Amino acid sequence: MSKQGSPHPMMDVPDAIRMVLEVTAKTLIEKDIPPHEHEAVDTVSSNSPVSDLLDRILADDVLMSEPGYPPYRASIMDGYAIQSQQLNNNNNNNEWTHQVLGRVHAGPAAIKTTETETAEGLPSAVYVTTGARIPDTYDCVVPIEEIEESPDKLQIRITTEKASIEAGKWIRDVGCDIPAGSVVLPRAACIHPVSLGLLLQSGQASFKFVQPLRVGVLSTGNELLVSSETWANGNSGELIQTGQIPDVNKPILLSLLESFSKNCKPIDLGMERDDDIESMTSTIRNALETCDIIVTTGGISMGETDIVEDVLVKRLGGTLHFGRLNMKPGKPTTFVTIPTSGNNKRTCLVFALPGNPVSATVCAQLVVRPAVNMLLQYRSEGVPSSVEQMTQNTFVPPEIVATLTYNLKLDTERPEYHRVVLNSSTTLESHGKGLQVTAASTGVQRSSRLMSLRDAQGLLCLPQGTKEKPEAHAGEQYPVLLLDDRHQPIRLRDSLHLARKAPKKTRVAITQVSQDPTKYALRSENEITEQVQRALSGSKSGTVEVVSCQRFSILPNDLDVVIKGGHDVDIWVVACSGSFTYSLDISTGLRKRVGKIADAVALQVRRGASAQDGTAALFEPVVGYLQSENASQGGCILVALPTLGLEAGLGNVRGLLKHALNVARGKPHNHHH
Ligand code: AMP
Ligand code: MG
């Protein structure tokens, strides 16, 4: 093997993460699990220990069983249960109003009464405690505070107004907290302490949980000590002679994966030498049958002993999706999918991470974790059909923006995920604007130096250094990916770091206004569209999209008709043709209707236009900001200029217009009428 340089293109990290998720989503869609059905479900009995229920993910809705909760009519007060219709005595005189038939405490103490009238001729009552089951014959409870009892507690007198006593008072009806048949917990819910309580109230005998994700972890390399050897001071001398080191990647990754989710179950696949391709192949082949994901470390760079890629691709028939990342640390990170051969055909995701412990750990966080998140999320939620939708909704590390407090040399080869500690402080300038977070390096960033990760709270995303910009400067802000588990993850669609850098098209509307189309010819739609596209983007098929093209023959007084149309665009070009006075009136009219007039830009328009056509110098171009009627839409930059000289006039301010738009939209909008 003597390949010079890697055959794999270098992929940017955001693209790589998106690719991992898209491939993962496709494997889920291919499997085509019917909704509400799971290949991997555990059924757990409701009287299992709490630890068997907590943190698990429901594979199905949990419904409230009959008759609902509470399962019987329960008293809300300590007091007496009575029949509300039977309260006919005047309770202002001192006579007893009810005869007490018995006492019911919360708990299994059923009292069966059918009598509503006692031998004494008084209506009956039963003493009840909070939570006691109300005997069927009664329909309300009178709290003890509103009752006078005889010394032997066999008679009572209700002391409150009759009006305050009504059917249903102080009774929780059957199913009033949770009606029978309602969804107590939806599928995909994770069981937290409160949902544990709800599970038990549901009255179901057992629950269906999604099986944990199985992630195998394999270390490779001849230098790694096998578990029977220890690397203590006593024998280190001998081991130094033999060039051996402890395997730290496997323990780090096993525990890191476990920390990702209680539903991620790491599996120790042991260690493989890098001079025994047969053994490594068979270990990974076996692991394919039991793992959803396999993570290997070491043996994936360009050295003679780096055999992992050959094992995965040539021996095991895997598809390589990327083999190099444009990042530091972690360049050799490789992503392969391998179809399994067993009767349960699946696709196994394999991440071959570099051997240096910092690279392996950072790439597990950055690249493996989102795939774990996606598999867990859609195993339980069921799989929507769109790869894009699944990718956008997957959880990724949370981000903040931090300020550097000192200059930091940028890596000249690749963008760097620089390990940092964070500090929050309220400075005088930031007062009232919330906390300002500052980032400080953890020191030498060499990928073997695990100490650089010890106290790291995040990865500062630094661009590659260039001749022009070799350093990141104190005061500059960069995104930080948070590694700390206490922060809520965010969805990919909300990530600044992973945002697709698709060139945004500038949306443009064109309106031609003419004093008299018979005298001042209007341009055809195609002609003027092409002119505007060339002027604003330098080519016909550039970054400019003309979304509407209208023509009006109007008087300056009717300008409102033109403006009213509403322009949900970035730039609105008004091309004007007519006499000198007509043009001047149009300019004046437009000036009154737009805000944030940019006369300096207008002057540039005029210079360009009159260079193309001398008569254009007579026109007063207008450049300003037009707030859209729908305030949430923002507004557009209006450019009014003569049709003669249009292309050169617009072309002269190509860059300025987009800048003006950003400035105008970034600030509160004012109207100057
Ligand atoms: P490799 O990716 O195999 O070229 O390894 C890069 C560096 O990481 C080498 O210095 C290895 O000795 C070291 N390394 C590889 N695997 C491990 C491991 N499991 N634990 C600690 N160091 C490792
Ligand atoms: Mg190696």
XYZ file of C-alpha atoms and ligand atoms in Angstrom:
697
model
C 0.000 0.000 0.000
C 1.647 3.214 -1.007
C -1.006 5.785 -1.710
C 0.239 9.314 -1.768
C -2.265 11.525 -0.053
C -5.870 10.676 0.668
C -8.130 9.866 -2.259
C -11.053 11.382 -0.368
C -12.231 14.933 -0.878
C -12.178 17.067 2.232
C -15.695 17.749 3.423
C -16.779 20.737 5.503
C -18.124 19.720 8.887
C -21.616 21.227 8.473
C -21.997 19.380 5.157
C -20.735 16.176 6.730
C -23.183 16.363 9.624
C -26.039 16.992 7.228
C -24.894 14.089 5.075
C -24.773 11.769 8.093
C -28.324 12.753 8.942
C -29.603 12.417 5.402
C -28.096 8.949 5.082
C -29.466 7.998 8.491
C -32.913 9.275 7.537
C -32.820 7.226 4.341
C -31.999 4.049 6.241
C -35.023 4.713 8.449
C -37.299 5.382 5.498
C -36.041 2.294 3.627
C -36.850 0.126 6.600
C -40.356 1.470 6.173
C -41.643 0.709 9.631
C -45.419 1.008 9.510
C -46.682 3.718 11.842
C -47.434 2.463 15.337
C -45.358 -0.622 14.780
C -41.873 -1.170 15.959
C -39.331 -3.809 15.287
C -37.752 -3.176 18.630
C -40.192 -2.923 21.519
C -39.825 -3.965 25.153
C -42.955 -4.650 27.185
C -42.472 -3.689 30.828
C -44.930 -4.491 33.586
C -46.375 -1.609 35.608
C -45.170 -3.121 38.880
C -41.533 -3.228 37.743
C -39.039 -1.211 39.767
C -39.025 2.512 39.008
C -35.575 2.235 37.418
C -37.039 -0.004 34.695
C -39.542 2.674 33.725
C -37.707 5.951 34.229
C -36.091 7.623 31.171
C -37.529 5.102 28.757
C -39.231 6.171 25.545
C -42.801 5.095 24.900
C -43.376 3.098 21.718
C -47.106 3.660 21.942
C -49.678 6.028 23.418
C -50.678 5.216 26.980
C -54.478 5.467 27.299
C -56.443 5.917 30.494
C -58.239 2.701 31.333
C -61.903 2.487 32.455
C -63.425 4.147 34.366
C -60.905 7.008 34.388
C -59.159 8.772 37.223
C -60.194 9.017 39.990
C -61.729 5.567 39.699
C -64.445 6.372 42.236
C -66.219 9.511 43.424
C -63.849 10.910 46.031
C -64.324 13.543 48.688
C -62.253 16.684 48.405
C -62.896 17.618 52.065
C -63.157 16.119 55.493
C -66.879 16.455 56.262
C -70.232 14.790 55.795
C -71.618 13.342 52.597
C -75.314 14.097 52.134
C -78.006 14.146 49.481
C -78.334 17.792 48.405
C -82.077 17.534 47.644
C -82.854 16.459 51.199
C -81.858 19.633 52.923
C -85.305 20.989 53.735
C -84.939 21.834 57.406
C -84.480 25.366 58.396
C -80.983 25.213 59.754
C -81.371 28.451 61.646
C -83.149 26.778 64.519
C -81.063 24.569 66.688
C -82.380 21.212 65.567
C -80.269 18.441 64.069
C -80.506 18.274 60.293
C -79.083 14.781 59.653
C -78.702 11.412 61.262
C -75.165 9.954 60.852
C -75.171 6.430 59.399
C -71.474 5.732 59.534
C -67.946 6.884 58.922
C -65.867 6.272 55.749
C -62.147 6.870 55.765
C -59.987 6.971 52.637
C -59.027 3.394 51.918
C -60.791 0.112 51.401
C -63.713 0.714 53.759
C -66.793 0.285 51.636
C -70.061 1.312 53.173
C -73.197 0.174 51.470
C -76.187 2.321 52.216
C -79.363 2.432 50.309
C -81.261 4.292 52.961
C -81.607 7.965 52.501
C -84.074 8.512 55.328
C -83.333 7.163 58.787
C -85.674 5.745 61.426
C -85.517 9.100 63.233
C -87.126 10.758 60.222
C -84.016 12.767 59.424
C -82.081 12.565 56.172
C -78.936 10.440 56.468
C -75.322 11.518 56.284
C -71.973 9.737 56.356
C -68.744 11.112 57.716
C -66.007 11.127 55.000
C -62.317 12.018 54.999
C -60.476 13.629 52.068
C -60.039 10.992 49.364
C -62.730 8.700 50.807
C -65.070 6.989 48.433
C -68.498 8.653 48.572
C -71.340 6.140 49.081
C -73.519 6.061 45.968
C -76.603 7.583 47.589
C -74.980 10.937 48.323
C -74.216 13.711 45.921
C -72.353 16.314 47.908
C -70.070 16.866 50.867
C -70.432 19.521 53.531
C -67.050 20.396 55.043
C -66.599 19.753 58.744
C -66.094 23.499 59.274
C -69.744 24.048 58.357
C -71.124 21.409 60.682
C -72.082 21.060 64.324
C -71.901 17.489 65.683
C -73.821 15.976 68.608
C -71.561 14.748 71.430
C -72.024 11.129 70.320
C -71.570 12.216 66.691
C -74.788 10.495 65.668
C -76.492 13.716 64.680
C -75.249 16.765 62.861
C -76.522 20.202 62.052
C -75.470 22.051 58.939
C -74.729 25.616 59.926
C -74.240 27.234 56.548
C -76.725 28.710 54.126
C -78.795 26.195 52.255
C -77.868 28.019 49.042
C -74.232 27.029 49.384
C -75.090 23.357 49.206
C -75.498 21.846 45.751
C -75.128 18.561 43.939
C -71.533 17.662 43.197
C -70.026 20.092 45.698
C -66.648 18.941 47.150
C -66.717 15.716 45.166
C -64.260 14.701 42.456
C -66.323 12.785 39.953
C -65.135 9.536 38.386
C -62.672 10.358 35.606
C -62.693 14.082 36.251
C -58.884 14.283 36.467
C -58.254 11.906 33.545
C -61.250 10.744 31.476
C -61.258 7.089 30.432
C -59.785 6.567 26.974
C -57.813 9.812 26.912
C -54.117 9.861 26.056
C -52.217 10.056 29.320
C -48.800 10.029 27.638
C -48.170 10.137 23.891
C -45.866 7.740 22.092
C -42.287 9.017 21.928
C -42.634 10.638 25.346
C -39.715 10.041 27.659
C -40.643 8.911 31.135
C -39.654 11.610 33.620
C -40.681 11.644 37.283
C -44.140 13.098 36.703
C -44.928 10.856 33.745
C -43.975 7.937 35.967
C -46.869 8.980 38.209
C -49.189 9.232 35.226
C -48.141 5.793 33.950
C -49.240 4.318 37.255
C -52.510 6.271 37.340
C -53.359 5.054 33.831
C -54.336 1.647 35.165
C -52.523 -0.196 32.350
C -50.863 -3.440 33.335
C -47.825 -2.985 31.100
C -46.192 -0.457 28.808
C -44.399 -0.671 25.467
C -41.006 1.010 25.277
C -38.656 1.541 22.389
C -35.629 -0.702 22.718
C -32.406 1.165 23.449
C -30.106 1.941 20.559
C -27.165 -0.442 20.416
C -23.863 1.279 19.709
C -20.742 -0.872 19.461
C -17.351 0.624 20.310
C -14.096 -0.887 19.027
C -10.524 0.244 19.629
C -7.844 -0.620 17.107
C -4.068 -0.441 17.269
C -1.166 -2.676 18.220
C 0.142 -0.130 20.696
C -2.879 -0.527 22.945
C -2.433 -2.519 26.124
C -4.803 -5.439 26.456
C -6.902 -5.402 29.591
C -4.719 -7.900 31.447
C -1.779 -5.517 31.248
C -1.714 -2.503 33.488
C 0.116 0.687 33.009
C 1.141 1.506 36.515
C 4.495 2.878 37.534
C 5.690 -0.580 38.551
C 5.919 -1.961 35.034
C 5.894 1.132 32.912
C 9.578 0.798 32.266
C 9.050 -2.431 30.462
C 6.042 -1.102 28.577
C 7.880 1.973 27.461
C 10.387 -0.408 25.955
C 7.626 -2.131 24.027
C 5.919 1.120 23.014
C 2.547 0.549 24.554
C -0.114 2.872 25.933
C -3.437 2.445 27.671
C -6.573 2.413 25.526
C -8.462 5.503 26.592
C -10.800 5.847 23.620
C -13.028 2.925 24.459
C -13.757 3.931 28.052
C -14.293 7.543 26.974
C -16.651 6.612 24.121
C -18.578 3.982 26.078
C -19.357 6.461 28.818
C -19.894 9.387 26.464
C -22.463 7.393 24.470
C -24.227 6.407 27.637
C -24.384 10.076 28.618
C -26.033 10.983 25.285
C -29.218 9.229 26.282
C -30.455 6.645 28.718
C -31.753 4.951 25.587
C -28.336 4.632 24.029
C -26.727 1.374 25.126
C -23.025 1.148 24.324
C -21.607 -2.295 23.639
C -17.935 -3.052 24.250
C -16.568 -4.694 21.098
C -13.095 -4.973 22.543
C -9.831 -4.252 20.796
C -8.338 -5.284 17.475
C -4.729 -5.367 16.319
C -3.905 -3.460 13.165
C -1.888 -6.316 11.672
C -4.687 -8.860 11.637
C -7.182 -7.840 8.991
C -9.056 -11.164 9.223
C -9.724 -10.817 12.921
C -10.824 -7.192 12.617
C -13.127 -8.104 9.714
C -14.801 -10.906 11.578
C -15.262 -8.860 14.750
C -16.961 -6.059 12.846
C -18.984 -8.513 10.730
C -20.383 -10.061 13.891
C -21.052 -6.676 15.428
C -23.137 -5.658 12.412
C -25.779 -8.152 13.475
C -26.210 -6.733 16.958
C -25.484 -3.026 16.571
C -27.379 -0.104 15.090
C -24.199 1.958 15.050
C -20.530 0.959 15.265
C -17.832 3.395 16.305
C -14.191 2.453 15.776
C -11.091 4.439 16.666
C -7.639 4.426 15.127
C -6.242 3.047 11.892
C -8.091 5.354 9.516
C -5.342 7.722 8.327
C -2.702 7.248 5.656
C -0.242 4.964 7.454
C 0.771 1.451 6.441
C -1.141 -0.029 9.353
C -4.314 1.971 8.757
C -6.538 -0.888 7.621
C -9.949 0.082 8.973
C -11.247 1.599 5.730
C -10.274 -1.519 3.771
C -12.065 -3.700 6.301
C -15.231 -1.626 6.142
C -15.363 -1.021 2.402
C -13.470 -3.830 0.653
C -14.050 -6.690 3.061
C -17.496 -5.866 4.376
C -18.970 -4.174 1.299
C -19.671 -0.844 2.981
C -20.497 2.393 1.180
C -18.132 5.204 2.025
C -19.925 8.560 2.371
C -16.962 10.657 3.402
C -13.385 9.895 4.283
C -11.983 13.243 5.330
C -13.264 16.266 7.196
C -12.120 19.838 6.830
C -11.544 20.264 10.538
C -9.040 20.211 13.327
C -9.045 17.884 15.215
C -10.491 14.869 13.398
C -9.493 15.124 9.738
C -9.504 11.356 8.938
C -13.065 10.851 10.278
C -14.830 8.390 7.976
C -18.494 7.501 7.606
C -19.581 4.199 6.062
C -22.891 2.343 5.868
C -22.956 -1.435 5.670
C -26.037 -3.532 4.901
C -26.477 -6.395 7.333
C -26.888 -9.891 5.986
C -29.056 -11.529 8.662
C -32.748 -12.231 8.168
C -33.535 -8.823 9.632
C -32.084 -6.691 6.838
C -30.923 -3.344 8.087
C -28.241 -0.811 7.403
C -25.606 -0.309 10.061
C -23.975 3.115 10.437
C -20.228 2.928 10.985
C -18.135 5.854 12.165
C -14.411 5.256 11.916
C -12.850 7.936 14.102
C -9.165 8.862 14.328
C -7.156 7.316 17.144
C -6.066 10.447 18.900
C -8.302 10.683 21.955
C -9.211 14.340 21.425
C -10.211 13.718 17.808
C -12.216 10.649 18.729
C -14.080 12.457 21.509
C -14.765 15.660 19.568
C -15.972 13.750 16.499
C -18.198 11.523 18.603
C -19.864 14.686 19.918
C -20.004 16.468 16.600
C -20.748 13.706 14.099
C -21.960 10.574 15.911
C -24.251 12.236 18.406
C -26.693 13.768 15.888
C -27.123 10.326 14.273
C -27.868 8.805 17.692
C -30.385 11.582 18.297
C -32.091 11.012 14.968
C -32.391 7.243 15.355
C -33.808 7.604 18.844
C -36.227 10.337 17.876
C -37.704 8.592 14.849
C -37.711 5.115 16.305
C -40.340 6.349 18.672
C -42.111 9.065 16.705
C -42.471 7.024 13.559
C -40.820 8.030 10.316
C -42.133 10.914 8.232
C -41.419 10.472 4.554
C -39.180 13.464 3.977
C -35.427 13.181 4.518
C -35.170 16.956 4.645
C -37.839 17.261 7.315
C -36.170 14.613 9.473
C -32.777 16.230 9.058
C -34.014 19.697 9.922
C -35.758 18.441 13.054
C -32.883 16.462 14.495
C -31.225 17.635 17.678
C -27.662 18.914 17.526
C -25.384 20.500 20.152
C -26.677 23.831 21.434
C -24.812 26.966 20.380
C -23.956 30.324 21.818
C -21.871 33.178 20.522
C -18.817 34.041 22.600
C -16.382 36.917 22.534
C -12.628 36.419 22.539
C -10.740 38.327 25.192
C -7.361 37.999 23.518
C -5.882 37.328 20.088
C -5.762 33.696 19.015
C -3.657 32.396 16.149
C -5.811 30.710 13.514
C -4.855 27.314 12.136
C -3.575 27.780 8.606
C -4.645 24.382 7.302
C -8.237 23.859 8.406
C -11.088 25.395 10.400
C -10.547 24.597 14.038
C -12.922 23.417 16.729
C -10.965 25.036 19.481
C -11.634 23.752 22.988
C -12.572 26.611 25.292
C -13.724 27.441 28.767
C -16.510 29.980 28.995
C -17.122 32.841 31.330
C -20.255 34.897 31.627
C -20.186 38.399 32.936
C -22.288 41.513 32.846
C -20.038 44.276 31.669
C -20.868 47.943 31.768
C -21.480 48.020 28.005
C -23.547 44.847 27.970
C -25.628 45.928 30.942
C -29.268 45.340 30.217
C -28.485 43.325 27.106
C -28.048 40.134 29.064
C -24.927 38.208 29.789
C -21.823 38.519 27.731
C -20.017 35.217 27.315
C -16.283 35.168 26.809
C -14.227 32.213 25.634
C -10.678 31.287 26.623
C -8.556 28.543 25.085
C -7.748 25.415 27.066
C -4.159 25.666 25.842
C -2.207 23.636 23.316
C -4.755 22.063 20.976
C -2.734 19.058 19.798
C -5.155 16.216 19.200
C -3.264 13.809 21.431
C -3.477 16.218 24.348
C -6.499 15.065 26.295
C -5.770 17.819 28.822
C -7.132 20.271 26.217
C -10.561 18.690 26.697
C -10.510 18.299 30.462
C -12.127 21.592 31.354
C -13.562 22.403 27.952
C -17.181 23.554 27.969
C -17.444 24.095 24.273
C -15.876 24.076 20.828
C -15.155 27.535 19.474
C -15.695 27.405 15.705
C -12.727 29.240 14.214
C -12.224 29.744 10.478
C -9.051 28.693 8.741
C -6.329 31.326 9.001
C -5.230 33.183 5.876
C -2.398 35.551 5.003
C -4.832 38.442 5.295
C -6.271 37.219 8.566
C -3.850 35.008 10.473
C -5.403 35.733 13.869
C -8.761 35.904 15.560
C -8.789 39.145 17.504
C -9.828 40.054 20.999
C -13.380 41.361 20.892
C -14.417 39.238 17.905
C -17.334 36.890 18.274
C -17.522 33.259 17.150
C -20.066 30.487 17.614
C -19.419 27.967 20.355
C -20.875 24.464 20.291
C -21.652 23.545 23.867
C -20.482 20.180 25.117
C -22.065 20.431 28.508
C -25.007 18.082 29.002
C -27.004 20.532 31.047
C -27.835 22.602 27.996
C -30.912 21.794 25.951
C -29.974 20.618 22.462
C -31.338 22.581 19.524
C -32.785 21.389 16.244
C -30.553 21.445 13.189
C -32.799 24.020 11.507
C -32.046 26.454 14.359
C -28.291 25.955 14.222
C -26.137 28.846 13.056
C -23.197 26.562 12.592
C -25.077 24.097 10.395
C -27.151 26.615 8.454
C -27.030 25.923 4.741
C -24.943 28.574 3.069
C -27.088 28.594 -0.065
C -26.607 31.877 -1.897
C -29.736 33.828 -1.251
C -31.404 35.186 -4.324
C -32.224 38.851 -4.328
C -35.885 39.250 -5.190
C -36.623 42.147 -7.495
C -39.817 43.755 -8.782
C -39.812 46.037 -11.820
C -42.371 48.721 -12.583
C -42.258 50.868 -15.677
C -44.129 54.156 -15.503
C -44.675 56.246 -18.590
C -46.173 59.619 -19.269
C -47.478 58.477 -22.624
C -46.577 55.099 -24.128
C -47.137 56.399 -27.661
C -44.422 59.016 -27.229
C -42.103 57.304 -24.756
C -41.824 53.661 -25.695
C -41.996 51.095 -22.906
C -39.603 48.179 -22.982
C -40.820 44.631 -23.361
C -40.975 42.531 -20.204
C -38.150 40.256 -21.377
C -35.935 43.115 -22.350
C -36.193 45.043 -19.107
C -35.983 41.872 -16.974
C -32.718 40.913 -18.625
C -31.356 44.417 -18.250
C -32.113 44.475 -14.537
C -30.675 40.992 -14.019
C -27.458 41.914 -15.802
C -27.204 45.186 -13.936
C -27.742 43.737 -10.465
C -25.921 40.414 -10.678
C -23.503 40.819 -13.554
C -25.196 38.075 -15.549
C -28.585 36.902 -16.758
C -28.636 33.830 -14.548
C -27.066 35.362 -11.485
C -28.368 35.727 -7.974
C -31.204 38.022 -8.977
C -34.744 36.810 -9.415
C -37.243 39.147 -11.030
C -40.554 38.223 -9.447
C -42.821 40.773 -11.072
C -42.756 43.158 -13.995
C -45.521 45.709 -14.425
C -46.237 48.661 -16.688
C -48.267 51.731 -15.919
C -49.172 54.794 -17.847
C -49.991 57.193 -15.050
C -49.932 60.742 -13.846
C -47.666 61.589 -10.914
C -50.759 62.107 -8.740
C -51.693 58.469 -9.157
C -48.432 57.107 -7.757
C -50.256 55.554 -4.817
C -51.758 53.023 -7.193
C -48.279 51.857 -8.082
C -47.051 51.810 -4.493
C -50.146 50.125 -3.100
C -49.492 46.879 -4.945
C -47.365 45.738 -1.993
C -43.910 44.514 -2.819
C -42.664 41.463 -0.980
C -39.231 41.833 -2.572
C -35.754 43.037 -1.713
C -35.345 45.635 -4.433
C -38.044 47.455 -6.356
C -36.950 49.153 -9.538
C -39.171 51.931 -10.895
C -38.139 52.817 -14.444
C -39.535 56.134 -15.566
C -39.991 57.579 -19.051
C -41.496 60.927 -19.837
C -40.763 64.616 -20.156
C -38.425 66.445 -17.801
C -41.254 67.808 -15.680
C -43.103 64.515 -15.647
C -39.981 62.751 -14.433
C -39.354 65.381 -11.793
C -42.923 65.037 -10.510
C -42.550 61.252 -10.299
C -39.316 61.667 -8.337
C -40.856 64.177 -5.971
C -43.917 61.982 -5.503
C -41.838 58.921 -4.673
C -39.585 60.842 -2.304
C -42.652 61.721 -0.248
C -43.662 58.089 -0.004
C -40.443 56.361 1.019
C -38.347 56.595 4.172
C -34.620 56.575 4.783
C -33.768 58.401 1.589
C -30.233 57.497 0.514
C -29.195 60.479 -1.620
C -25.561 59.416 -1.795
C -26.626 56.166 -3.447
C -29.039 58.050 -5.701
C -26.153 60.210 -6.874
C -24.234 57.095 -7.915
C -27.291 55.919 -9.843
C -27.432 59.240 -11.639
C -23.736 59.128 -12.527
C -24.043 55.646 -13.973
C -27.242 56.411 -15.862
C -26.028 59.646 -17.411
C -22.809 57.993 -18.516
C -24.947 55.596 -20.559
C -27.419 58.192 -21.822
C -26.892 61.899 -21.536
C -30.582 62.738 -21.134
C -30.690 60.612 -17.982
C -28.832 63.375 -16.166
C -32.076 65.355 -16.140
C -33.771 62.802 -13.912
C -33.528 62.878 -10.125
C -33.109 59.225 -9.112
C -34.646 58.205 -5.791
C -33.241 55.510 -3.521
C -35.038 54.857 -0.263
C -36.653 52.284 1.946
C -40.264 51.311 1.503
C -41.814 49.576 4.484
C -44.215 46.881 3.374
C -47.805 47.174 4.554
C -47.411 43.913 6.376
C -44.992 45.043 9.081
C -43.623 41.551 9.711
C -42.411 41.303 6.117
C -39.870 44.067 6.421
C -39.556 46.272 3.406
C -37.631 46.807 0.219
C -35.217 49.284 -1.271
C -36.883 51.349 -3.942
C -34.764 52.628 -6.819
C -36.428 55.022 -9.224
C -34.433 55.982 -12.304
C -34.887 56.845 -15.956
C -35.524 53.981 -18.365
C -32.799 55.462 -20.532
C -29.607 54.607 -18.670
C -31.312 52.002 -16.497
C -28.687 49.314 -16.851
C -25.663 51.491 -16.104
C -27.496 53.373 -13.368
C -28.382 50.201 -11.483
C -25.067 48.550 -12.247
C -23.256 51.440 -10.625
C -24.823 50.617 -7.225
C -24.989 46.803 -7.460
C -23.139 46.190 -4.198
C -24.442 49.256 -2.409
C -28.093 48.273 -2.770
C -27.776 44.989 -0.928
C -25.811 46.704 1.776
C -28.422 49.455 2.041
C -31.112 46.805 2.355
C -29.370 45.064 5.242
C -28.810 48.341 7.031
C -32.412 49.421 6.526
C -33.863 46.091 7.659
C -31.572 45.819 10.618
C -32.928 48.953 12.228
C -36.371 50.006 13.415
C -38.334 51.301 10.455
C -39.265 54.959 10.328
C -41.552 56.665 7.909
C -40.687 60.175 6.861
C -43.679 61.521 5.041
P -4.150 6.388 14.529
O -5.444 7.099 14.265
O -4.294 4.929 14.624
O -3.115 6.825 13.554
O -3.659 6.871 15.959
C -3.329 8.202 16.206
C -2.730 8.358 17.581
O -3.703 8.012 18.559
C -1.558 7.457 17.819
O -0.597 8.174 18.570
C -2.137 6.321 18.648
O -1.187 5.747 19.472
C -3.193 7.022 19.442
N -4.288 6.117 19.776
C -4.952 5.338 18.917
N -5.922 4.657 19.548
C -5.859 5.013 20.832
C -6.595 4.644 21.982
N -7.594 3.760 21.918
N -6.265 5.208 23.155
C -5.248 6.091 23.226
N -4.542 6.499 22.178
C -4.812 5.956 20.993
Mg -2.746 3.447 14.434
